[in-house]
mmCIF file of C-alpha atoms in Angstrom:
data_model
loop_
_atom_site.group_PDB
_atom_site.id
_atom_site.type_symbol
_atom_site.label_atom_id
_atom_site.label_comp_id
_atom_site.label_asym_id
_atom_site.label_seq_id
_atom_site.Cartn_x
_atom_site.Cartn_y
_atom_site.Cartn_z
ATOM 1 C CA UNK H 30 -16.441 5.799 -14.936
ATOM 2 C CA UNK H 31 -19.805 4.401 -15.011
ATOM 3 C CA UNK H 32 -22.320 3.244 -17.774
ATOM 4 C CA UNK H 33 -25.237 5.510 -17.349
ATOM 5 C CA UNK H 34 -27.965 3.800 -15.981
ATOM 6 C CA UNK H 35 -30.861 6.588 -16.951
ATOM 7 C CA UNK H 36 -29.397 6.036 -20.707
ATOM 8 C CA UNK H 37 -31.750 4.669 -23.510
ATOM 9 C CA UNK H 38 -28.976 4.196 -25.650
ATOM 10 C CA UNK H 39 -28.654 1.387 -27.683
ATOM 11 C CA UNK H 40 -25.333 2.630 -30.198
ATOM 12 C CA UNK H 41 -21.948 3.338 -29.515
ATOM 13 C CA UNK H 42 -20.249 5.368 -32.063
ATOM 14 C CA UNK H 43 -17.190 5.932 -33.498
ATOM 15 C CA UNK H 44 -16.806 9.496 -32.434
ATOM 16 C CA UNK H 45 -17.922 8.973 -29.038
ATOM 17 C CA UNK H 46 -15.831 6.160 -29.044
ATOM 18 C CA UNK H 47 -13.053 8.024 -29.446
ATOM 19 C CA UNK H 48 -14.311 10.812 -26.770
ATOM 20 C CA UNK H 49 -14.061 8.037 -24.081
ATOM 21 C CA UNK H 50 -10.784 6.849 -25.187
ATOM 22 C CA UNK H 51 -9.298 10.174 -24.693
ATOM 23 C CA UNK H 52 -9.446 10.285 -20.878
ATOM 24 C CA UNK H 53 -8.027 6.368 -20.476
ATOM 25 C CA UNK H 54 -4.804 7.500 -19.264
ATOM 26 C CA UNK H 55 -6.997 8.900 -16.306
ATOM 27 C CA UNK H 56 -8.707 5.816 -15.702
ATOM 28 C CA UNK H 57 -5.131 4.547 -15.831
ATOM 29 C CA UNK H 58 -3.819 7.184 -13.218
ATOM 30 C CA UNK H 59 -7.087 7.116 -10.565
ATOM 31 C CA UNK H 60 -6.613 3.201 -10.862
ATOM 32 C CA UNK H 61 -2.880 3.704 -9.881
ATOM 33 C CA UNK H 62 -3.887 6.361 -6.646
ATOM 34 C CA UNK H 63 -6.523 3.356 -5.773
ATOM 35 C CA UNK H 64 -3.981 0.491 -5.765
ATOM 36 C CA UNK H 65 -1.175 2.266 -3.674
ATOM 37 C CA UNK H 66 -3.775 3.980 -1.245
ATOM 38 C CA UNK H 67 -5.350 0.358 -1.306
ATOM 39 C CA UNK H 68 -2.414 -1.023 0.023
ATOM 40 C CA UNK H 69 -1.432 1.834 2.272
ATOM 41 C CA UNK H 70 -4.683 1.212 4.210
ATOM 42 C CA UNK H 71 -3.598 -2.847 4.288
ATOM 43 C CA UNK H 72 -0.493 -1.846 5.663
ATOM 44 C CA UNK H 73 -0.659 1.046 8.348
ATOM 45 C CA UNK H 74 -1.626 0.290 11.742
ATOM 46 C CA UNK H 75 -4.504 3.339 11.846
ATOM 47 C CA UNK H 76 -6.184 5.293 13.883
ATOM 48 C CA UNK H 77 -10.073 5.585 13.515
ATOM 49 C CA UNK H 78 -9.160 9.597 12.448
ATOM 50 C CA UNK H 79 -6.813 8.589 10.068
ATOM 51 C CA UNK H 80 -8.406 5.994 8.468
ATOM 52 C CA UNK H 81 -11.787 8.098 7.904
ATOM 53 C CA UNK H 82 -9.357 10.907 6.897
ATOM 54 C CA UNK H 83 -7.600 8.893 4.286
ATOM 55 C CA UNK H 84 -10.895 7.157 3.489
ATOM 56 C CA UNK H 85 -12.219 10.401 3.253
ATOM 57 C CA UNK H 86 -9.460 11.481 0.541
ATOM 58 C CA UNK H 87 -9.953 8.761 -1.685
ATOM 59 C CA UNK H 88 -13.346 9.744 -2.190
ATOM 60 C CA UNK H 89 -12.179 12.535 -3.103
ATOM 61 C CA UNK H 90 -9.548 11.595 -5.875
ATOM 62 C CA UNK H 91 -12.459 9.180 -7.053
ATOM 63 C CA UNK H 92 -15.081 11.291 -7.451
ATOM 64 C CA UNK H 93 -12.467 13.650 -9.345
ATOM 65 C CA UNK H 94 -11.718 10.868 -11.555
ATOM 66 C CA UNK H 95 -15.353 10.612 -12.066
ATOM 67 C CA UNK H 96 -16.799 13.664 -12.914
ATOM 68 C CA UNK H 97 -13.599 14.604 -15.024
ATOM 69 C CA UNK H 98 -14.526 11.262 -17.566
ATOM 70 C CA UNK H 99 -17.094 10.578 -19.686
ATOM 71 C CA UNK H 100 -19.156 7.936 -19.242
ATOM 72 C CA UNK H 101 -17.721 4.113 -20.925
ATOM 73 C CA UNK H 102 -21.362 4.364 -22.572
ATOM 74 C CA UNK H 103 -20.572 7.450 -24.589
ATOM 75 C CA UNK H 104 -23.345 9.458 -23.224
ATOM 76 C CA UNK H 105 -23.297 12.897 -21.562
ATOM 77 C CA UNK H 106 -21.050 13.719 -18.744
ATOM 78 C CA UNK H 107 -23.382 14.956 -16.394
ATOM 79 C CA UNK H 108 -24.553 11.850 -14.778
ATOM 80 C CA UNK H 109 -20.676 11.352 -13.948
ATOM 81 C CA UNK H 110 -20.216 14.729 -12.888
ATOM 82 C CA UNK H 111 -22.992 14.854 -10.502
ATOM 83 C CA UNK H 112 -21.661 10.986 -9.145
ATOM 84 C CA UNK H 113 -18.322 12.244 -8.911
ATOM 85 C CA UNK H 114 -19.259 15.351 -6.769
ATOM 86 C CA UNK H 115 -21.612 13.452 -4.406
ATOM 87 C CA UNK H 116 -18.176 11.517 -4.111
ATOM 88 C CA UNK H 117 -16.360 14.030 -3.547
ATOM 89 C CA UNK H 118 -18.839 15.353 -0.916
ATOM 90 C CA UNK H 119 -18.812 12.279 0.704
ATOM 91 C CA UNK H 120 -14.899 12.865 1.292
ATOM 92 C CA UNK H 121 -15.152 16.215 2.473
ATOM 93 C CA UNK H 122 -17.940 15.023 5.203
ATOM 94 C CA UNK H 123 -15.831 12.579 6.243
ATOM 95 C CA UNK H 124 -12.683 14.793 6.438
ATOM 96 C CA UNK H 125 -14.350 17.385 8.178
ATOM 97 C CA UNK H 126 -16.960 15.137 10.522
ATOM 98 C CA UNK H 127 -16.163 16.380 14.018
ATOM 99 C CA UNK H 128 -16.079 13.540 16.458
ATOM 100 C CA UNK H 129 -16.861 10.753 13.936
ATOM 101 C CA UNK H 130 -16.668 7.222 15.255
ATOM 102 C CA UNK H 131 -16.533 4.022 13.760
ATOM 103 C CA UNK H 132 -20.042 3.818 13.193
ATOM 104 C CA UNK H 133 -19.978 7.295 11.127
ATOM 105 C CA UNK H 134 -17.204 5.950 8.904
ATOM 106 C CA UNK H 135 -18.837 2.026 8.647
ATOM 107 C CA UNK H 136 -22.360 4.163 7.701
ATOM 108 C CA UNK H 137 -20.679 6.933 5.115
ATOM 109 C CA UNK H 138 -18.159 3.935 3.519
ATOM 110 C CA UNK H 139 -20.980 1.744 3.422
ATOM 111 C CA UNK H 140 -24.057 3.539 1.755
ATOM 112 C CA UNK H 141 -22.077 4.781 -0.600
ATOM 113 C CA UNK H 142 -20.210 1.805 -2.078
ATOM 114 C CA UNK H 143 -23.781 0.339 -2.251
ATOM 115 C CA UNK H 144 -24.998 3.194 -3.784
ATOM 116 C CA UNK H 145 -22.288 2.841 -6.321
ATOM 117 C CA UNK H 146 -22.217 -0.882 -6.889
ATOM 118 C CA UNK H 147 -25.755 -0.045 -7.514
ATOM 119 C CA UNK H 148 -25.579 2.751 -10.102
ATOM 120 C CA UNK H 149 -22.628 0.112 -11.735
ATOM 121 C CA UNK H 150 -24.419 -2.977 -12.147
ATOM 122 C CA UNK H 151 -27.914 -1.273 -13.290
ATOM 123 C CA UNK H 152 -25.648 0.694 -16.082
ATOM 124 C CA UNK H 153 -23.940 -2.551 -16.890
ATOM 125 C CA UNK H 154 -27.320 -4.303 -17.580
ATOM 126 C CA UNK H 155 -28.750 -1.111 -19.332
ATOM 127 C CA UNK H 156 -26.105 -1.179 -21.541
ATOM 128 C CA UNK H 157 -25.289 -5.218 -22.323
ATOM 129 C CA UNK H 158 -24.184 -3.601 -25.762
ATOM 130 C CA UNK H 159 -21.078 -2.110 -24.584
ATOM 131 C CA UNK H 160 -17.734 -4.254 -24.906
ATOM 132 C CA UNK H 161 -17.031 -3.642 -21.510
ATOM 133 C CA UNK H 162 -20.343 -3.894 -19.942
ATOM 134 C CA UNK H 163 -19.358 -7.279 -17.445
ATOM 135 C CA UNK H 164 -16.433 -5.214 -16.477
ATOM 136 C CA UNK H 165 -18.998 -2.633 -14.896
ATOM 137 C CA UNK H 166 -21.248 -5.416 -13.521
ATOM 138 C CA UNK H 167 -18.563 -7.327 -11.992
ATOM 139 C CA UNK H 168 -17.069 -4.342 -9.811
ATOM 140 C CA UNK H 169 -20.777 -3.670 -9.075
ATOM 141 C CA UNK H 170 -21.336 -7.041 -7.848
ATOM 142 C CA UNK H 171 -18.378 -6.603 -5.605
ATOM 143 C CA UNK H 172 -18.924 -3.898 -4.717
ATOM 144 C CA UNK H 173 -22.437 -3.992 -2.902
ATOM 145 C CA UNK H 174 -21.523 -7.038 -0.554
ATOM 146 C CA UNK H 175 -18.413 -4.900 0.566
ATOM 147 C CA UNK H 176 -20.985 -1.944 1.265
ATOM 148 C CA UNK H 177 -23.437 -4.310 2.761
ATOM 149 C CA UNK H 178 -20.736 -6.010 4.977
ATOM 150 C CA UNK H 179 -19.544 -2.275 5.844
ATOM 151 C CA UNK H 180 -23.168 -1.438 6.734
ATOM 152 C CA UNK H 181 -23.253 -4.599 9.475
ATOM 153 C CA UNK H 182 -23.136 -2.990 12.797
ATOM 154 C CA UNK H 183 -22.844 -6.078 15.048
ATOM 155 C CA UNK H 184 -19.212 -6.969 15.588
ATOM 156 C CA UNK H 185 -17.754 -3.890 13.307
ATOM 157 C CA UNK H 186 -14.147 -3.180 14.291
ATOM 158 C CA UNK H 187 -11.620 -0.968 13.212
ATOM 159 C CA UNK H 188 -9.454 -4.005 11.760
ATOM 160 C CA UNK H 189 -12.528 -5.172 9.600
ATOM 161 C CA UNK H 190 -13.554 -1.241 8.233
ATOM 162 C CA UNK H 191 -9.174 -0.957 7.770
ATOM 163 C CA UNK H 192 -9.790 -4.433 5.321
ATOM 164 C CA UNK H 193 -12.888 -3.430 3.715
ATOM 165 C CA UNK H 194 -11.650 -0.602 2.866
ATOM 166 C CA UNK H 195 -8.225 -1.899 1.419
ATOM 167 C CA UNK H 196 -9.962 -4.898 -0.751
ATOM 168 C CA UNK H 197 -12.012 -2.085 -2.333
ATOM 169 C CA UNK H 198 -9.557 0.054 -2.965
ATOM 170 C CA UNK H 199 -7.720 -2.238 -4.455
ATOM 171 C CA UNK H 200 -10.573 -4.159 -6.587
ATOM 172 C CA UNK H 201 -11.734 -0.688 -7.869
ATOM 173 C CA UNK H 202 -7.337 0.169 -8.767
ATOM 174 C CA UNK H 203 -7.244 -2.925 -10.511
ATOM 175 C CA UNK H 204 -10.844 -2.437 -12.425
ATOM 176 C CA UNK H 205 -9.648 1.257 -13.456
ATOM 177 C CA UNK H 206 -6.252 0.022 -14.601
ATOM 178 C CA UNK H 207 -8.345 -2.975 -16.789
ATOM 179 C CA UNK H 208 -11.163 -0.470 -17.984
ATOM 180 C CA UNK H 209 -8.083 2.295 -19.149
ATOM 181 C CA UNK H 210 -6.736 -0.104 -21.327
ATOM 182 C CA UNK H 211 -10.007 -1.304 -22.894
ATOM 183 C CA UNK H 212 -11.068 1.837 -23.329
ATOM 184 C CA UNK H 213 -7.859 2.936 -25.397
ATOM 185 C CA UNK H 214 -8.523 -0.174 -27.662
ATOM 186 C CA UNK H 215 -12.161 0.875 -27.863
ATOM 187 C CA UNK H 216 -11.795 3.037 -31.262
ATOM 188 C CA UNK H 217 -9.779 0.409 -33.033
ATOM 189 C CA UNK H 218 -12.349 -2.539 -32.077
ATOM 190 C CA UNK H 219 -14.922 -0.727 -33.378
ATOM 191 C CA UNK H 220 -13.631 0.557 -36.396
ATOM 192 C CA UNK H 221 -12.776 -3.232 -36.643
ATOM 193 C CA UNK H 222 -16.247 -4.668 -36.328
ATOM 194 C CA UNK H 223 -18.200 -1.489 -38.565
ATOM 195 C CA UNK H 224 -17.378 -3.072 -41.846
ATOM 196 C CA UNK H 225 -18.275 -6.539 -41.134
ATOM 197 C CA UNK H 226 -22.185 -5.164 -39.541
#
């Protein structure tokens, strides 16, 4: 689900297009888990374990999501795959952490929704040519302040790692949900504008 920010290219075609547009319904479905996991974090009164746990497990589904799409620029899925797997690592080292605290899960949450708001707003600006490009950039953008704010040591409590974690799962539901049904469209807009270039 990113725009590949080592990517030179400048041309989205048809038939790549169409590639992307294949997977929206998963887009669709990992934007879904987000939103209800989103909420289930707003809502539970949690434990430090079960918060990193569940925390952990969204990673997970997210970096499955990720490395099972190709990316909204067209290109190969490798970048993706290798994103969606340090994801998915990231889950696993959370679920399996012995003895984490809240300064394990406020470093791990952190550095890597900076490291993705990252990846997303240097793909959006790489690729400006994409219909969806300010999609990408504004999740980035939100993203990094969330990581940053996770990052913040002084003051960190459970309540404010249970809300940062909510408010992104639920901005990056709501972006997946937008980007599946742009992304179905994406074919038919094209084919749209070809004739008239």
């Amino acid at each position: 689900m990113l725009l590949n920010p080592l990517s030179e290219r400048d041309v989205f075609e048809i038939d790549e297009a169409e590639e992307v547009a294949r997977g929206w319904w998963l887009f669709l479905l990992s934007g879904l888990v987000s939103l209800v996991f989103g909420a289930l974090i707003l809502s539970i009164d949690w434990t430090l374990d079960g918060l990193a746990a569940f925390v952990g497990t969204l990673f997970i589904v997210h970096g499955a999501a990720i490395a099972l799409t190709r990316p909204l620029d067209g290109g190969t899925r490798s970048t993706n795959f290798v994103v969606g797997l340090a994801s998915a690592v990231a889950g696993i080292v959370l679920l399996a952490w012995p003895g984490r605290g809240l300064y394990t899960l406020a470093v791990f949450f952190g550095a890597w929704i900076v490291a993705q708001g990252v990846l997303h707003v240097v793909g959006a600006f790489v690729h400006r040519h994409a219909p969806f490009w300010w999609l990408v950039l504004a999740l980035g953008l939100i993203e990094v302040p969330i990581g940053i704010w996770a990052l913040r040591r002084p003051g960190l409590t459970l309540a404010v790692m249970i809300t940062l974690a909510g408010v992104w799962a639920i901005v990056t539901g709501i972006w997946q949900c937008l980007i599946a049904f742009e992304v179905r469209s994406l074919p038919k807009r094209l084919n749209r504008l070809r004739p008239a270039v």
